[in-house]
Amino acid sequence: MHQVRQARAPISGRAVLFLGLLACFTAPAELSGQEQSGPGGVAARPRPAALAARVDGAPSIDGRLTDAAWSGAQVLSGLVQREPYEGTPVSQRTEVRILYDSEAIYIGAWLFDSQTAGLVFGQTLRDASLDEADAFLVALDTYRDGQNGFVFGTTPAGIEYDGQFTNEGSGGGGRGGGALGRQQSGSGGGFNLNWDGSWEVATSTDDEGWYAEMRIPFTTLRYGGGDEQVWGLNIERSIRRNNELSVWAPLPRQYPIYRVSLAGSLQLEVPSSRIATVSPYVLTDAFKDYEVTSPEVDYGIKVGGDAKLGLTQSLTLDLTVNTDFAQAEVDDQQVNLTRFSLFFPEKRQFFLENAGIFSVGAGQSAELFFSRRIGLSGGREVPIHGGARLTGRVGDFQVGLLNIQTGDVREVDPVSGASQTIAPDNNFGVVRAFREFDNRTRIGAIVVSRINTGSPDDYNLTYGVDGRLGIGQDLTFDGWAGLTTTPVPDGTPDTRSGFNNGEYGFSGGADYRSSDWELAAGYRQVGNEFNPEVGFVNRWDYRRTNARVLYHWRTESVPWFREFRPHASWEQYWTLDGFNESYFIHIDNHFQFENGALFQLPGINLTGEGLQEPFEIREGIVLPAGMYHNIEWQMRANTDRSAPLSVSGGWTWGGFYSGTQFSPNAQVSYRFRDQFTASLRMNYFDIRLDEGDFTTAIVGFNGSYAFTPRLYLQANIQYNDDSEDLGTNVRLGWLDTAGTGLFIVYNDTEHLGRFARTGVPAGPRQRQLVVKYTRLLNLTR
């Protein structure tokens, strides 16, 4: 049968313990005997080359690969493993052919398999995780700069999986991602899964294996001028039952497919075509706020859209009017037991596309630009009237310009009855440029602004520089520095002092990564007035040092066990006047099984928290100023996540400030075939302190059902024991190309708590139903 699918204290005693255990953990280093990626290793092997065949008659994208056009194409084979046995041949026969015509590039994959019953289809949902499925991926470095590019992938279920990568994928992201956990790495990281291109894929299966057929229009890609070109190319096949990853251009196991400096080459002719698309939308919604007097349903309609124009083949202008993010995923709720701000990732697609270009700083802790500051204020949505983004390459430079105009948000004070401004009319601007050199090396600069268009004296500016130096294949140095300018209101004395009034931050670090070792160290300093208002900073007035060492101890003679991972890390913060504010020493070992299951030798955490003033950790529970030293024990484990039923969880137990904490967490996930997935997760915190005790928990459910790769129903239900609110987000998506289509979204917040504790009456708080339709119109046809 042939099936087709489309689609951070140095304390003397503890330091001794730290060094002793580290020595024990790293003692077996000579036992590995693994092949190195130095001279003669995988990274030193010749890079393969391919020639795409030009055709006049394009093949049908049906996943069957029976078109005559494929017979004249060069066969790309000889894939070698990077996991588990680096450099050995792929365990199953694999052939890839590449064609092109005047409009698109076509990629066909013959993924033969002698055990088709063991194929893992994964989840039938666009951009679903590929980590737990058989998969086929292609990485294209279209500028041949060895750093940036596009990834297109699929599974036997025929899903569309695509993304952009910068800095060879370093800084965050990953090939897994998944539609329920997309883009968690701040203002871009290294891999942007939320980029949705316009392309086609179809797959089929039979008794000999599975097959994939892709059509990628040239207008979806960005590259230099037309005519004959050589692109970077790599291909990856995942055989999940073996937990095996194989690539066409050999890679050391420590590098993902985004390591395009080690990619092979693809020669072809490309047209000088420019993209020109418009994506209008129409939205209607019904919203009811039960927290106001005499609540009524508010009906609304909204029209807007986006446009994408290719000014040159490598420079793209994006425009947006009345920008809407109704279909964006809701935030996962978090419990904050610290004194510092929590990070919530950007999930809105307009800001995520090309986000890696604008990424400068320390992800999730000191970012010079963080797009979530635009269009959101204190958890409230701020209207975006319009904006533009220009990204691409000009000569030897990558450039990015962004300008967004937002409206004001006002509300009536329930006590005084007066109208008050929550957010003024603001204009946000970003100018970014960097130049890339060989071997992962680059230098760049960024300027970010926020200007109150109704009061120009109210503004904030951020200036930054960043750079990266690659030495060999394994050693990388990174650094950045930033200054901000924030005027003091007229009539207010300026008490700030120090370099740039304390409005500065800088960081530097080194990372060494080989097949066996991972070593990292860094230093960061942030002034007490550092204020990138269109960025993210979770703490101020500190010096931070960190170090980490991890060893991969392979056990190739044991077929069911893959590796030990002994590791240790240290992170410490001091205030700028030398106060020991916090430290964290972690010593641990992971046990990784061949099928992906894992458990953690109970890890040891040596922690310290210094309070210069009392800290109210919960209402009525105040911790006195002082230094708190503690020891924690940590445990976590997971079963094979590619199995229909999988379980993961762990706990942290030990000292916490003046008392103890016990914090278990667990998640149970279930997948029925490739259509239905569900997961139930729980995080529980039992805190017992001399000053008082409390417990809190978050329970969440995620579920999805895919009728086809482009038609799905998703639900995200969360209960927060702090607020005693139950939040529900249900989304029906019927996708067209490039993430457009019909979306029906229902949001509901119910309060389940007692008025005596929360001050909020039980019952509904807000309900909303949104229907949105958006369509991609290609003006180049």
XYZ file of N, CA, C and O in Angstrom, residues 483-648:
664
model
N 25.329 51.159 25.731
C 25.074 52.372 26.496
C 23.626 52.771 26.268
O 23.069 52.530 25.189
N 23.029 53.408 27.285
C 21.686 53.939 27.116
C 21.660 55.409 27.507
O 22.509 55.892 28.248
N 20.672 56.105 26.974
C 20.440 57.512 27.298
C 18.995 57.670 27.692
O 18.092 57.398 26.891
N 18.755 58.087 28.941
C 17.407 58.308 29.440
C 17.357 59.672 30.108
O 17.960 59.878 31.170
N 16.696 60.663 29.508
C 16.672 62.002 30.109
C 15.884 62.025 31.411
O 14.888 61.313 31.570
N 16.344 62.867 32.357
C 15.630 63.070 33.612
C 14.548 64.119 33.379
O 14.803 65.142 32.738
N 13.332 63.905 33.844
C 12.270 64.889 33.622
C 12.651 66.274 34.143
O 13.369 66.406 35.133
N 12.159 67.298 33.446
C 12.430 68.678 33.850
C 12.024 68.902 35.301
O 10.954 68.457 35.729
N 12.910 69.593 36.079
C 12.614 69.892 37.472
C 13.022 68.804 38.428
O 12.916 68.975 39.642
N 13.485 67.664 37.910
C 13.913 66.559 38.764
C 15.431 66.544 38.856
O 16.115 66.534 37.825
N 16.001 66.551 40.076
C 17.475 66.541 40.192
C 18.048 65.224 39.690
O 17.482 64.155 39.921
N 19.177 65.313 38.991
C 19.834 64.127 38.462
C 20.891 63.663 39.461
O 21.947 64.269 39.605
N 20.607 62.590 40.197
C 21.507 62.057 41.222
C 22.385 60.935 40.682
O 23.141 60.326 41.439
N 22.297 60.637 39.441
C 23.086 59.556 38.862
C 24.561 59.927 38.798
O 24.914 61.102 38.699
N 25.433 58.946 38.851
C 26.876 59.198 38.840
C 27.577 58.031 38.170
O 26.971 57.006 37.872
N 28.861 58.190 37.946
C 29.650 57.127 37.356
C 29.693 57.227 35.841
O 29.180 58.161 35.228
N 30.328 56.256 35.246
C 30.466 56.215 33.803
C 29.091 56.222 33.134
O 28.229 55.413 33.447
N 28.895 57.176 32.273
C 27.619 57.328 31.560
C 26.437 57.288 32.509
O 25.377 56.736 32.182
N 26.599 57.868 33.721
C 25.531 57.884 34.735
C 25.061 56.486 35.113
O 23.929 56.302 35.562
N 25.914 55.495 34.975
C 25.537 54.118 35.294
C 24.735 53.430 34.217
O 24.325 52.281 34.391
N 24.530 54.103 33.093
C 23.747 53.510 32.011
C 24.663 52.758 31.041
O 24.938 53.225 29.932
N 25.139 51.609 31.453
C 26.018 50.825 30.595
C 25.921 49.339 30.947
O 25.469 48.956 32.022
N 26.372 48.535 30.031
C 26.489 47.102 30.247
C 27.468 46.532 29.238
O 27.586 47.032 28.118
N 28.200 45.482 29.623
C 29.083 44.817 28.680
C 29.315 43.381 29.124
O 29.091 43.015 30.294
N 29.739 42.567 28.206
C 29.916 41.155 28.487
C 30.933 40.564 27.531
O 31.090 41.032 26.399
N 31.625 39.524 27.970
C 32.532 38.781 27.107
C 32.621 37.347 27.573
O 32.436 37.052 28.767
N 32.860 36.439 26.653
C 32.933 35.038 27.027
C 33.618 34.212 25.964
O 33.844 34.649 24.836
N 33.947 32.978 26.347
C 34.567 32.023 25.440
C 33.856 30.695 25.544
O 33.349 30.328 26.618
N 33.782 30.001 24.420
C 33.120 28.695 24.381
C 33.976 27.739 23.558
O 34.337 28.049 22.414
N 34.307 26.605 24.141
C 35.049 25.553 23.444
C 34.186 24.312 23.380
O 33.656 23.864 24.398
N 34.045 23.774 22.198
C 33.149 22.629 22.036
C 33.759 21.638 21.066
O 33.968 21.936 19.889
N 34.077 20.456 21.556
C 34.583 19.375 20.720
C 33.637 18.195 20.840
O 32.613 18.270 21.515
N 33.994 17.083 20.225
C 33.151 15.895 20.322
C 33.045 15.393 21.743
O 32.046 14.771 22.122
N 34.084 15.637 22.561
C 34.110 15.122 23.929
C 33.868 16.177 24.990
O 33.260 15.892 26.020
N 34.351 17.406 24.747
C 34.356 18.421 25.790
C 33.491 19.616 25.430
O 33.421 20.027 24.267
N 32.876 20.202 26.454
C 32.223 21.494 26.354
C 32.730 22.353 27.511
O 32.525 22.010 28.680
N 33.410 23.452 27.169
C 33.977 24.352 28.164
C 33.506 25.761 27.852
O 33.498 26.182 26.691
N 33.134 26.503 28.890
C 32.675 27.874 28.687
C 33.010 28.709 29.906
O 33.046 28.209 31.039
N 33.249 30.001 29.674
C 33.504 30.947 30.757
C 33.127 32.330 30.269
O 33.175 32.619 29.069
N 32.719 33.198 31.214
C 32.326 34.531 30.802
C 32.294 35.515 31.955
O 32.371 35.143 33.133
N 32.202 36.795 31.575
C 32.102 37.892 32.534
C 31.111 38.898 31.980
O 31.100 39.190 30.790
N 30.263 39.425 32.864
C 29.302 40.448 32.472
C 29.196 41.487 33.558
O 29.267 41.152 34.750
N 29.030 42.772 33.159
C 28.843 43.860 34.120
C 27.731 44.760 33.623
O 27.703 45.136 32.450
N 26.816 45.092 34.522
C 25.669 45.932 34.182
C 25.567 47.052 35.206
O 25.539 46.798 36.420
N 25.528 48.301 34.743
C 25.442 49.451 35.627
C 24.094 49.553 36.308
O 23.104 48.955 35.889
N 24.050 50.387 37.370
C 22.826 50.475 38.174
C 21.720 51.250 37.480
O 20.577 51.243 37.935
N 22.043 51.927 36.372
C 21.009 52.675 35.651
C 20.878 52.223 34.197
O 20.276 52.923 33.392
N 21.406 51.094 33.865
C 21.310 50.592 32.491
C 19.845 50.407 32.127
O 19.098 49.722 32.816
N 19.439 51.054 31.041
C 18.005 51.148 30.801
C 17.653 51.029 29.317
O 17.203 51.988 28.699
N 17.829 49.877 28.722
C 17.353 49.700 27.354
C 15.837 49.455 27.369
O 15.373 48.321 27.510
N 15.072 50.524 27.247
C 13.618 50.403 27.400
C 12.983 49.509 26.342
O 11.907 48.959 26.556
N 13.631 49.394 25.196
C 13.120 48.492 24.175
C 13.965 47.220 24.164
O 14.139 46.561 23.139
N 14.487 46.868 25.307
C 15.237 45.636 25.500
C 14.710 44.903 26.716
O 13.606 45.155 27.190
N 15.514 43.999 27.249
C 15.127 43.253 28.441
C 16.324 43.141 29.370
O 17.398 42.682 28.968
N 16.161 43.598 30.629
C 17.170 43.455 31.677
C 16.474 42.939 32.925
O 15.486 43.524 33.365
N 16.942 41.826 33.477
C 16.256 41.250 34.635
C 16.864 41.641 35.969
O 16.251 41.428 37.022
N 18.090 42.232 35.968
C 18.695 42.726 37.200
C 19.759 43.746 36.834
O 20.268 43.764 35.714
N 20.095 44.627 37.813
C 21.004 45.737 37.584
C 22.092 45.765 38.653
O 21.998 45.053 39.653
N 23.106 46.613 38.441
C 24.142 46.882 39.441
C 24.847 45.589 39.847
O 24.822 45.173 40.993
N 25.518 44.943 38.885
C 26.170 43.676 39.232
C 27.363 43.398 38.326
O 27.488 43.916 37.219
N 28.247 42.551 38.863
C 29.272 41.863 38.086
C 28.969 40.367 38.158
O 28.675 39.847 39.232
N 29.047 39.715 37.040
C 28.741 38.283 36.991
C 29.895 37.526 36.348
O 30.417 37.923 35.316
N 30.310 36.426 36.966
C 31.255 35.509 36.347
C 30.619 34.132 36.294
O 29.794 33.764 37.135
N 30.983 33.387 35.274
C 30.449 32.042 35.144
C 31.463 31.139 34.467
O 32.333 31.592 33.706
N 31.372 29.859 34.741
C 32.220 28.858 34.107
C 31.459 27.540 34.056
O 30.593 27.279 34.902
N 31.770 26.728 33.052
C 31.083 25.446 32.895
C 32.015 24.456 32.208
O 32.766 24.807 31.305
N 31.971 23.201 32.661
C 32.713 22.128 32.014
C 31.820 20.908 31.940
O 31.122 20.563 32.901
N 31.810 20.263 30.786
C 31.013 19.056 30.571
C 31.816 18.100 29.712
O 32.476 18.506 28.752
N 31.752 16.804 30.060
C 32.456 15.777 29.302
C 31.475 14.725 28.802
O 30.613 14.255 29.551
N 31.597 14.392 27.529
C 30.795 13.322 26.941
C 31.604 12.021 26.981
O 32.589 11.861 26.249
N 31.192 11.090 27.835
C 31.870 9.796 27.954
C 31.015 8.757 27.245
O 29.976 8.344 27.727
N 31.455 8.385 26.047
C 30.700 7.460 25.210
C 30.939 6.006 25.618
O 32.036 5.627 26.039
N 29.916 5.178 25.451
C 29.992 3.748 25.757
C 29.514 2.973 24.537
O 28.437 2.371 24.553
N 30.324 2.980 23.467
C 29.894 2.357 22.231
C 29.761 0.845 22.329
O 29.064 0.228 21.526
N 30.415 0.221 23.308
C 30.325 -1.237 23.458
C 29.028 -1.676 24.120
O 28.734 -2.866 24.159
N 28.245 -0.733 24.620
C 26.966 -1.073 25.262
C 25.845 -0.617 24.335
O 25.594 0.579 24.191
N 25.162 -1.545 23.665
C 24.224 -1.141 22.612
C 23.021 -0.357 23.101
O 22.433 0.383 22.315
N 22.640 -0.504 24.361
C 21.425 0.149 24.845
C 21.702 1.447 25.598
O 20.781 2.137 26.022
N 22.998 1.792 25.755
C 23.366 2.987 26.525
C 24.289 3.840 25.671
O 25.222 3.333 25.049
N 24.036 5.144 25.628
C 24.810 5.998 24.731
C 25.949 6.729 25.421
O 27.076 6.678 24.955
N 25.712 7.454 26.523
C 26.799 8.223 27.114
C 26.495 8.678 28.525
O 25.332 8.778 28.933
N 27.582 8.913 29.298
C 27.533 9.661 30.546
C 27.897 11.104 30.226
O 28.737 11.363 29.364
N 27.307 12.039 30.968
C 27.652 13.443 30.795
C 27.946 14.081 32.142
O 27.130 14.826 32.693
N 29.121 13.810 32.753
C 29.479 14.520 33.989
C 29.747 15.982 33.680
O 30.340 16.324 32.658
N 29.296 16.860 34.559
C 29.471 18.285 34.306
C 29.376 19.061 35.604
O 28.842 18.580 36.607
N 29.908 20.274 35.547
C 29.865 21.185 36.692
C 29.825 22.603 36.160
O 30.367 22.915 35.089
N 29.162 23.465 36.903
C 29.078 24.869 36.504
C 29.072 25.755 37.743
O 28.730 25.313 38.845
N 29.463 27.012 37.511
C 29.538 28.011 38.591
C 29.074 29.339 38.047
O 29.457 29.747 36.954
N 28.227 30.006 38.798
C 27.741 31.324 38.433
C 27.669 32.167 39.695
O 27.149 31.706 40.716
N 28.193 33.393 39.653
C 28.216 34.234 40.853
C 27.990 35.685 40.477
O 28.485 36.167 39.458
N 27.210 36.378 41.318
C 26.911 37.796 41.128
C 27.392 38.584 42.340
O 27.148 38.182 43.486
N 28.067 39.699 42.072
C 28.411 40.683 43.080
C 27.804 42.018 42.659
O 27.720 42.326 41.455
N 27.403 42.820 43.634
C 27.038 44.190 43.300
C 28.313 44.950 42.942
O 29.433 44.495 43.234
N 28.159 46.103 42.321
C 29.335 46.852 41.888
C 30.182 47.360 43.040
O 31.362 47.697 42.853
N 29.596 47.435 44.271
C 30.394 47.814 45.445
C 30.921 46.591 46.184
O 31.442 46.700 47.294
N 30.801 45.376 45.597
C 31.445 44.182 46.118
C 30.600 43.283 46.977
O 31.098 42.267 47.487
N 29.303 43.555 47.148
C 28.453 42.699 47.978
C 28.164 41.395 47.237
O 27.788 41.395 46.070
N 28.308 40.272 47.943
C 28.048 38.950 47.372
C 26.532 38.745 47.273
O 25.877 38.389 48.244
N 25.988 38.981 46.116
C 24.536 38.983 45.959
C 23.957 37.592 45.758
O 22.892 37.268 46.273
N 24.604 36.748 45.010
C 24.122 35.370 44.838
C 25.196 34.530 44.170
O 26.058 35.039 43.458
N 25.143 33.212 44.407
C 26.002 32.278 43.704
C 25.273 30.953 43.530
O 24.312 30.643 44.245
N 25.739 30.193 42.538
C 25.120 28.908 42.238
C 26.200 27.990 41.674
O 26.796 28.273 40.639
N 26.471 26.884 42.373
C 27.412 25.858 41.915
C 26.629 24.574 41.696
O 25.909 24.111 42.584
N 26.765 24.013 40.518
C 25.997 22.823 40.146
C 26.963 21.707 39.755
O 27.851 21.896 38.916
N 26.824 20.517 40.345
C 27.657 19.346 40.063
C 26.728 18.175 39.787
O 25.823 17.883 40.569
N 26.953 17.499 38.659
C 25.925 16.563 38.220
C 26.499 15.558 37.214
O 27.620 15.704 36.728
N 25.694 14.553 36.883
C 25.997 13.618 35.805
C 24.690 13.160 35.184
O 23.741 12.827 35.902
N 24.623 13.165 33.871
C 23.463 12.666 33.161
C 23.773 11.303 32.548
O 24.883 11.073 32.047
N 22.787 10.432 32.553
C 22.897 9.117 31.957
C 21.934 9.064 30.765
O 20.712 9.118 30.938
N 22.488 8.970 29.550
C 21.690 9.032 28.333
C 21.614 7.644 27.702
O 22.631 7.023 27.396
N 20.398 7.141 27.499
C 20.190 5.841 26.892
C 20.060 5.960 25.378
O 19.822 7.035 24.826
N 20.209 4.853 24.699
C 20.230 4.869 23.244
C 18.920 5.361 22.644
O 18.903 5.949 21.571
N 17.817 5.110 23.318
C 16.524 5.528 22.775
C 16.131 6.950 23.150
O 15.032 7.386 22.845
N 17.041 7.687 23.793
C 16.752 9.059 24.183
C 16.304 9.222 25.617
O 16.179 10.348 26.097
N 16.020 8.122 26.309
C 15.681 8.224 27.726
C 16.880 8.742 28.509
O 18.040 8.521 28.134
N 16.602 9.386 29.639
C 17.660 10.024 30.422
C 17.286 10.034 31.886
O 16.112 10.148 32.234
N 18.297 9.873 32.745
C 18.073 10.204 34.151
C 19.313 10.891 34.679
O 20.407 10.759 34.132
N 19.123 11.637 35.734
C 20.150 12.492 36.304
C 20.581 11.938 37.644
O 19.759 11.672 38.515
N 21.918 11.691 37.789
C 22.437 11.396 39.120
C 22.071 12.560 40.018
O 22.206 13.704 39.599
N 21.520 12.296 41.179
C 21.081 13.440 41.968
C 22.136 14.536 41.992
O 23.236 14.371 42.497
N 21.795 15.639 41.369
C 22.717 16.752 41.283
C 22.803 17.516 42.587
O 21.855 17.557 43.380
N 23.948 18.122 42.799
C 24.179 18.911 44.003
C 24.264 20.376 43.599
O 25.039 20.735 42.711
N 23.479 21.200 44.224
C 23.534 22.640 44.017
C 23.959 23.319 45.305
O 23.319 23.106 46.353
N 25.016 24.094 45.249
C 25.447 24.922 46.374
C 24.990 26.336 46.058
O 25.429 26.926 45.062
N 24.112 26.865 46.865
C 23.493 28.147 46.535
C 23.725 29.166 47.636
O 23.917 28.827 48.801
N 23.681 30.416 47.232
C 23.770 31.512 48.184
C 22.973 32.692 47.687
O 22.950 32.989 46.495
N 22.266 33.330 48.584
C 21.504 34.533 48.266
C 21.790 35.592 49.315
O 21.626 35.349 50.512
N 22.240 36.759 48.864
C 22.519 37.861 49.774
C 21.486 38.952 49.635
O 21.245 39.450 48.531
N 20.841 39.285 50.719
C 19.821 40.334 50.718
C 20.372 41.562 51.441
O 20.720 41.493 52.623
N 20.453 42.673 50.741
C 20.887 43.917 51.366
C 19.740 44.635 52.053
O 19.959 45.556 52.846
N 18.546 44.237 51.755
C 17.350 44.779 52.393
C 16.323 43.668 52.465
O 16.431 42.663 51.756
N 15.310 43.765 53.326
C 14.310 42.704 53.438
C 13.623 42.445 52.100
O 13.444 43.338 51.275
N 13.222 41.195 51.880
C 12.586 40.752 50.637
C 11.264 40.052 50.962
O 11.248 39.042 51.667
N 10.168 40.611 50.459
C 8.863 39.984 50.659
C 8.647 38.952 49.566
O 8.293 39.270 48.437
N 8.845 37.692 49.916
C 8.753 36.630 48.927
C 7.310 36.258 48.631
O 6.985 35.824 47.525
N 6.459 36.420 49.608
C 5.034 36.246 49.436
C 4.341 37.221 50.368
O 4.933 37.691 51.345
N 3.117 37.527 50.084
C 2.391 38.498 50.895
C 2.433 38.106 52.365
O 2.014 37.015 52.747
N 2.978 38.992 53.209
C 3.062 38.759 54.650
C 4.263 37.950 55.076
O 4.474 37.750 56.278
N 5.076 37.440 54.122
C 6.272 36.652 54.465
C 7.491 37.436 54.011
O 7.766 37.533 52.809
N 8.223 38.032 54.976
C 9.338 38.919 54.665
C 10.629 38.300 55.179
O 10.754 37.976 56.363
N 11.595 38.126 54.286
C 12.906 37.585 54.646
C 13.826 38.709 55.077
O 13.965 39.706 54.357
N 14.494 38.602 56.237
C 15.387 39.673 56.696
C 16.636 39.778 55.829
O 17.028 38.819 55.161
N 17.243 40.939 55.845
C 18.508 41.116 55.138
C 19.566 40.215 55.763
O 19.544 39.918 56.962
N 20.506 39.755 54.907
C 21.560 38.866 55.368
C 21.999 37.945 54.248
O 21.509 38.008 53.129
N 22.927 37.035 54.560
C 23.436 36.066 53.575
C 22.916 34.680 53.918
O 23.010 34.232 55.067
N 22.384 33.996 52.936
C 21.790 32.672 53.121
C 22.560 31.667 52.269
O 22.560 31.755 51.030
N 23.206 30.670 52.909
C 23.936 29.616 52.210
C 23.148 28.321 52.335
O 22.700 27.953 53.426
N 23.004 27.585 51.248
C 22.214 26.361 51.278
C 22.775 25.307 50.332
O 23.591 25.598 49.454
N 22.292 24.076 50.507
C 22.590 22.961 49.601
C 21.270 22.390 49.112
O 20.339 22.179 49.900
N 21.178 22.149 47.819
C 19.994 21.524 47.218
C 20.391 20.202 46.559
O 21.523 20.029 46.098
N 19.424 19.289 46.479
C 19.559 18.060 45.704
C 18.544 18.112 44.571
O 17.400 18.515 44.769
N 19.012 17.715 43.389
C 18.183 17.854 42.206
C 18.139 16.523 41.451
O 19.140 15.823 41.335
N 16.973 16.193 40.926
C 16.810 14.946 40.180
C 15.852 15.184 39.024
O 14.866 15.913 39.157
N 16.138 14.620 37.857
C 15.177 14.635 36.768
C 15.413 13.435 35.870
O 16.512 12.853 35.843
N 14.405 13.083 35.113
C 14.485 11.924 34.232
C 13.398 12.020 33.178
O 12.399 12.737 33.347
N 13.591 11.296 32.090
C 12.531 11.166 31.096
C 12.653 9.830 30.387
O 13.742 9.258 30.256
N 11.527 9.308 29.966
C 11.509 8.095 29.157
C 11.707 8.465 27.693
O 11.902 9.640 27.351
N 11.626 7.494 26.813
C 11.759 7.725 25.378
C 10.623 8.607 24.894
O 9.465 8.205 24.878
N 10.953 9.826 24.487
C 9.922 10.778 24.115
C 9.325 10.501 22.746
O 8.357 11.140 22.358
N 9.913 9.614 21.976
C 9.310 9.274 20.694
C 8.239 8.202 20.835
O 7.516 7.933 19.867
N 8.125 7.569 21.998
C 7.104 6.556 22.217
C 5.733 7.213 22.338
O 5.631 8.390 22.694
N 4.668 6.473 22.043
C 3.334 7.061 22.168
C 3.059 7.647 23.544
O 2.389 8.669 23.665
N 3.566 6.988 24.585
C 3.400 7.480 25.950
C 4.765 7.741 26.546
O 5.631 6.867 26.553
N 4.991 8.933 27.022
C 6.266 9.275 27.643
C 6.024 10.069 28.911
O 4.995 10.735 29.067
N 6.986 9.976 29.831
C 6.895 10.635 31.132
C 8.218 11.336 31.401
O 9.297 10.803 31.126
N 8.152 12.531 31.912
C 9.354 13.244 32.337
C 9.037 13.979 33.626
O 7.875 14.286 33.925
